[in-house]
Coordinates of C-alpha atoms and ligand atoms in Angstrom, one line a residue:
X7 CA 37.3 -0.3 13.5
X8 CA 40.3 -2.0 14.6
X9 CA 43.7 0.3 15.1
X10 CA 45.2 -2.0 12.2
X11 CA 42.6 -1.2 9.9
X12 CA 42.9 2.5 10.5
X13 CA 46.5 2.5 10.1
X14 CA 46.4 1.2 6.8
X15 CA 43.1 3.3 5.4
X16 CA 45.9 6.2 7.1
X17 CA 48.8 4.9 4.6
X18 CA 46.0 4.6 1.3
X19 CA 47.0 6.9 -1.3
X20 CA 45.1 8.7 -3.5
X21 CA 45.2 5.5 -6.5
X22 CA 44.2 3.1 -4.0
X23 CA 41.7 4.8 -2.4
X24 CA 40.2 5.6 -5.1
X25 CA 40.0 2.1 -6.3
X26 CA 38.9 1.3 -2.1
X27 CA 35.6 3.6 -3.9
X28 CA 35.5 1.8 -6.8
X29 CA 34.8 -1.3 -5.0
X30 CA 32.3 -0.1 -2.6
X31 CA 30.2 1.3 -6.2
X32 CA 30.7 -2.6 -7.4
X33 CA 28.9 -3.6 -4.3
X34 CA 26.1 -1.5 -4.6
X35 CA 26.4 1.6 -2.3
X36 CA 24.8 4.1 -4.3
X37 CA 24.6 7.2 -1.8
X38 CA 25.9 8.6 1.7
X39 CA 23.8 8.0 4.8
X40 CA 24.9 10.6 6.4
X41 CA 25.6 14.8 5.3
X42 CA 29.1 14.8 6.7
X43 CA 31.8 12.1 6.2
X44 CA 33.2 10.2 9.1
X45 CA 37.0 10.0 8.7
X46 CA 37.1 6.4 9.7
X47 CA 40.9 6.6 10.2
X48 CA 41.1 8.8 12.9
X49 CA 40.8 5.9 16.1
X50 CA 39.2 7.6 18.6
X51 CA 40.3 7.4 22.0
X52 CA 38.8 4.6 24.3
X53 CA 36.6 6.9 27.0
X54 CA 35.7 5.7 30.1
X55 CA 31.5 4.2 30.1
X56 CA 29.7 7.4 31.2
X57 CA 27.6 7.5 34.4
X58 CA 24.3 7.2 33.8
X59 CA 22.1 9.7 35.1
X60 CA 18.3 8.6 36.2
X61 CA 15.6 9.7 33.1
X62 CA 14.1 13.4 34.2
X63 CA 10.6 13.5 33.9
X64 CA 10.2 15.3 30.4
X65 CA 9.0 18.8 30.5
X66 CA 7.6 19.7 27.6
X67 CA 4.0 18.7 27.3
X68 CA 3.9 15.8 24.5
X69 CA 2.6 17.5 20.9
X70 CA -0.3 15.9 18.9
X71 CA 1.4 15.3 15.6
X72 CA -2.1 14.4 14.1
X73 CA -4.0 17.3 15.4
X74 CA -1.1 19.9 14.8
X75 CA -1.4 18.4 10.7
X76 CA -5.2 18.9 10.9
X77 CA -4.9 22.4 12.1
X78 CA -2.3 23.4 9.4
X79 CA -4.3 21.7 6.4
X80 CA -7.8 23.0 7.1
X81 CA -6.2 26.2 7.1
X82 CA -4.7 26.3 3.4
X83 CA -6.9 27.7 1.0
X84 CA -4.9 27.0 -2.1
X85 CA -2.3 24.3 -3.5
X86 CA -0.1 26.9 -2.8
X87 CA -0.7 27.2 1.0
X88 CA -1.0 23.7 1.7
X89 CA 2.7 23.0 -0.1
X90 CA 3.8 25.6 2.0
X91 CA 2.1 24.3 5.2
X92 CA 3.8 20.9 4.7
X93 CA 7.0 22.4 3.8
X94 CA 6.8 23.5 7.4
X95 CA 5.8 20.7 9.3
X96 CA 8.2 19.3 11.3
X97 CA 6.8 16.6 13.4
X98 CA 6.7 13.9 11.0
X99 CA 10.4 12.4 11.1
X100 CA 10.5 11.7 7.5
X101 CA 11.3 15.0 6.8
X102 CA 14.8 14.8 8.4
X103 CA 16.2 11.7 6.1
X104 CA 14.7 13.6 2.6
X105 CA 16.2 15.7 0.6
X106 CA 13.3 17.6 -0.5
X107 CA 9.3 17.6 -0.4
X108 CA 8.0 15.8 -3.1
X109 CA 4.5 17.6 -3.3
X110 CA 2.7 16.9 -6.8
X111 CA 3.1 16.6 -10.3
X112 CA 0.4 16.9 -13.1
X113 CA -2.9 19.2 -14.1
X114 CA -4.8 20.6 -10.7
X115 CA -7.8 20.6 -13.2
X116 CA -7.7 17.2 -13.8
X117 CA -10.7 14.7 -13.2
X118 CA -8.1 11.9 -11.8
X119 CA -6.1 12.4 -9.1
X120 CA -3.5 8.9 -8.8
X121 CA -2.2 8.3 -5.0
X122 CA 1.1 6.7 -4.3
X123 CA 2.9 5.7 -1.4
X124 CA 6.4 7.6 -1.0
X125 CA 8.6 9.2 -3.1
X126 CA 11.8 6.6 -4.0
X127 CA 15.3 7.8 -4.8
X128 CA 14.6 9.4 -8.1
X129 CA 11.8 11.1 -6.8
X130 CA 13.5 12.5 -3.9
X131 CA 16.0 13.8 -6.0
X132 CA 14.0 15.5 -8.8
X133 CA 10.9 16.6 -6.1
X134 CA 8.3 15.0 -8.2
X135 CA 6.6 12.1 -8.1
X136 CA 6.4 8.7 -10.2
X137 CA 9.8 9.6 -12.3
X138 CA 11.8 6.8 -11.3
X139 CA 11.3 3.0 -13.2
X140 CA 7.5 2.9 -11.7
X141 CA 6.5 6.5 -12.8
X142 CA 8.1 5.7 -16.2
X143 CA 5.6 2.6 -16.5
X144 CA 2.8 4.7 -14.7
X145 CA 2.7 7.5 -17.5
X146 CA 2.7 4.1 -20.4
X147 CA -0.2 2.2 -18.5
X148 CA -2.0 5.9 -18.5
X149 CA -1.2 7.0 -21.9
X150 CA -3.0 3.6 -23.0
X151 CA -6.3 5.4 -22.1
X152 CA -5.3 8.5 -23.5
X153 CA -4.3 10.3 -20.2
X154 CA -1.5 11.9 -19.4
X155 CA 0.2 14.4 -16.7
X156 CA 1.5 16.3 -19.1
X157 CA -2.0 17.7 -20.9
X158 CA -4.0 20.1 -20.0
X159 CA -7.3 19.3 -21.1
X160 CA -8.9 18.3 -17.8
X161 CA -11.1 15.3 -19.7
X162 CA -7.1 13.3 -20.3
X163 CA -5.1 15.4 -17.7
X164 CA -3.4 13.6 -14.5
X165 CA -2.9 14.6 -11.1
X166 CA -0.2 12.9 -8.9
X167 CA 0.9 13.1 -5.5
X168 CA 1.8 10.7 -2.8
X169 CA 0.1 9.6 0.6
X170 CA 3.7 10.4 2.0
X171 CA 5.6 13.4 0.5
X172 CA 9.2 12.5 1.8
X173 CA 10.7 9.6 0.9
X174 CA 10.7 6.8 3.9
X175 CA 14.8 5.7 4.2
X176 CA 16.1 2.8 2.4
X177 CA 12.6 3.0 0.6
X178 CA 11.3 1.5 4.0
X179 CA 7.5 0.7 4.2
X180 CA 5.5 3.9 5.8
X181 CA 4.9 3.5 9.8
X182 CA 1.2 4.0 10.7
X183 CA 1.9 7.1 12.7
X184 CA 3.7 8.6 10.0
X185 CA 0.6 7.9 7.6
X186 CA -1.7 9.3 10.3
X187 CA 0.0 12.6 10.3
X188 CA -0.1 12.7 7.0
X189 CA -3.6 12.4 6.4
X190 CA -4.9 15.6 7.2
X191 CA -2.9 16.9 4.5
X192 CA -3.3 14.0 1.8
X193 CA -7.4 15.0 2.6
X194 CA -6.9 18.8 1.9
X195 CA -4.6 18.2 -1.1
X196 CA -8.3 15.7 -2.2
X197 CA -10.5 18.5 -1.3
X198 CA -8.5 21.5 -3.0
X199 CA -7.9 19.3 -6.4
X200 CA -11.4 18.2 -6.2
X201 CA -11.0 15.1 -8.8
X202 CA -13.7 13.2 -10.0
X203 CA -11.8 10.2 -9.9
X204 CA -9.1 8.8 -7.7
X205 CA -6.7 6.0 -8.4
X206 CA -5.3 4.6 -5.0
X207 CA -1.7 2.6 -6.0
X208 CA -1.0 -0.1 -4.0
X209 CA -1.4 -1.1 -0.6
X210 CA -0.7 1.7 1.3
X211 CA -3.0 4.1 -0.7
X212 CA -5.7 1.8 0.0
X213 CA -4.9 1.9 3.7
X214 CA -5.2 5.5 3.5
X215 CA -7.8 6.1 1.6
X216 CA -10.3 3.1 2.4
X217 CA -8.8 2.4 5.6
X218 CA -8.6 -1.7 4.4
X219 CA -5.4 -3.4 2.9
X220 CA -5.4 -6.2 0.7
X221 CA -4.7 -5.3 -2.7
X222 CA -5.0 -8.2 -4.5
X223 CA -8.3 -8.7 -3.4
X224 CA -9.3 -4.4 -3.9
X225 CA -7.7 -4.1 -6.5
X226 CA -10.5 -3.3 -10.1
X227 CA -13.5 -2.9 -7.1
X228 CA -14.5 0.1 -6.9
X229 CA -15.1 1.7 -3.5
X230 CA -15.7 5.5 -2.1
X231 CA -13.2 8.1 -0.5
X232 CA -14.4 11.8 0.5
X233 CA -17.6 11.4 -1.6
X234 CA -15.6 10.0 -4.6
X235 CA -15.1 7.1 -6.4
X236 CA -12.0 5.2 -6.1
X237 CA -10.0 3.0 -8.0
X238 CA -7.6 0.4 -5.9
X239 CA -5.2 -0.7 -8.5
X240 CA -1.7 -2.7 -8.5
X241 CA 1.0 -0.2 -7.7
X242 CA 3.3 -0.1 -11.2
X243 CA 6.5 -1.2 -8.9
X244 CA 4.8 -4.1 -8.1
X245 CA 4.1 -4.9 -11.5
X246 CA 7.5 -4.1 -12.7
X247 CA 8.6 -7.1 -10.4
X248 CA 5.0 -9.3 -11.6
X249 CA 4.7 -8.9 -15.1
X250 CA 1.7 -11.7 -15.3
X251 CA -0.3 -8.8 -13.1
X252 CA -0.4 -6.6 -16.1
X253 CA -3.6 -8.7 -17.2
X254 CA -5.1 -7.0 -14.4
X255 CA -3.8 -4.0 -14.1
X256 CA -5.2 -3.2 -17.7
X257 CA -8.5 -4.4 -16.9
X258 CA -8.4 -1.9 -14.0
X259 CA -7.7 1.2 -16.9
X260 CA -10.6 -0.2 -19.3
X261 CA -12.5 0.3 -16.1
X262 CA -11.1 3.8 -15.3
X263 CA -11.7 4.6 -19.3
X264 CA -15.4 3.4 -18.9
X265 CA -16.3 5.0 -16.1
X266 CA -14.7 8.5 -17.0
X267 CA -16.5 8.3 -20.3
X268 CA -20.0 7.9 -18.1
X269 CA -19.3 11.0 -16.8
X270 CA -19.3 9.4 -13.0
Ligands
URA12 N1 6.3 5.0 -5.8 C1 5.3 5.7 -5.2 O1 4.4 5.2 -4.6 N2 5.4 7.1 -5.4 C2 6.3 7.7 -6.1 O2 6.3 8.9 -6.2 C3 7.3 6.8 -6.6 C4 7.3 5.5 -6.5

């Protein structure tokens, strides 16, 4: 920031900076990047470059991010656990930007288990998943077919969670090492809820789960996770922005409808 700019943020008063807020609202910041304000008119003093000193060899033996998750999922024996196991995993650097993990939401007795990608801003905020604009279209697609997170009956009951449980920054796309680290625990959460059915949303579910991306071309073909049958379909953010992909989108719940009503 240039010294004149600081001197006159320095002379603002409380009216005008007010309005200086105002503006930056209009413009579309919606949140802080960062926990503590900078005080942008305090000009630091220039300091000389520092001297660079030569990298030291590191000297903590490199941990394995994957094999550390592994460890801590195949040793929780309850929903319980494993929340708490991932509420204490600090490798994955997700964790840092989040506000909170966003574990599940939903029946743990139900037959289908739906996977997402991340949690989004609404979702980080209320630590459950699919409340934002796409959750809100998720639970009417759902309810269509007659299930819903809310019921208990196991036959209409949803389970939700998300292949990443903090929410990436500026809704980024996941990195494939944060995905990897993940895993381990996505597979527990599979194994403990036990579904008969699992709905993979989007892209990034798919990679996942099937280990293939490609949605438009997955998408209503069913293929096999963990002994299970799964369901690639169009992720409902993506059909929020392509409405003409409802078509398929509700051919892929008549599917989900008919094959729950065979029983699997
Ligand atoms: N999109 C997702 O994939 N998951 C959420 O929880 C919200 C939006």
């Amino acid at each position: 920031m240039s010294s004149d700019v600081a001197a006159s943020l320095a002379s603002m008063g409380y009216w005008e900076m007010q309005a200086a807020l105002a503006w930056q609202v209009d413009m579309g910041v919606d949140e802080a990047i960062l926990d503590a304000p900078i005080d942008r008119t305090i000009v630091p003093e220039k300091t000389p470059d520092p001297v660079i000193a030569p990298a030291e060899p590191a000297l903590e033996p490199s941990v394995d991010g994957v094999a550390v998750a592994e460890g801590l999922a195949a040793a929780a024996a309850s929903l319980d656990a494993l929340r708490a196991a991932m509420e204490g995993y600090d490798l994955c650097e997700l964790k840092l930007g989040a506000k909170q993990l966003v574990f599940a939401d939903g029946q743990p007795g139900a037959r289908v288990m739906i996977v997402g990608e991340a949690p989004g801003r609404d979702e980080d905020m209320q630590g459950k998943p699919f409340v934002g604009r796409a959750g809100q279209l998720l639970d009417l697609m759902f309810s269509h077919i007659g299930l819903s997170r809310e019921t208990p009956d196991p036959g209409a009951a949803l389970y939700i969670t998300n292949v990443l449980p903090w929410r990436p920054p500026q809704n980024r796309d996941p990195k494939p090492e944060e995905m990897a680290m993940m895993l381990p625990f996505l597979r527990r959460h599979i194994e403990l809820i036990d579904p008969d059915i699992i709905v993979a949303m989007g892209n990034h579910a798919c990679q996942a789960l099937l280990g293939k991306r490609g949605i438009t071309r997955l998408r209503g073909n069913w293929a096999e996770a963990m002994g299970r049958p799964v369901l690639p379909m169009f992720h409902p953010a993506y059909l929020l922005r392509t409405p003409e992909a409802k078509r398929e989108a509700w051919a892929d719940l008549l599917s989900l409808k008919s094959k729950l009503g065979q029983g699997t």
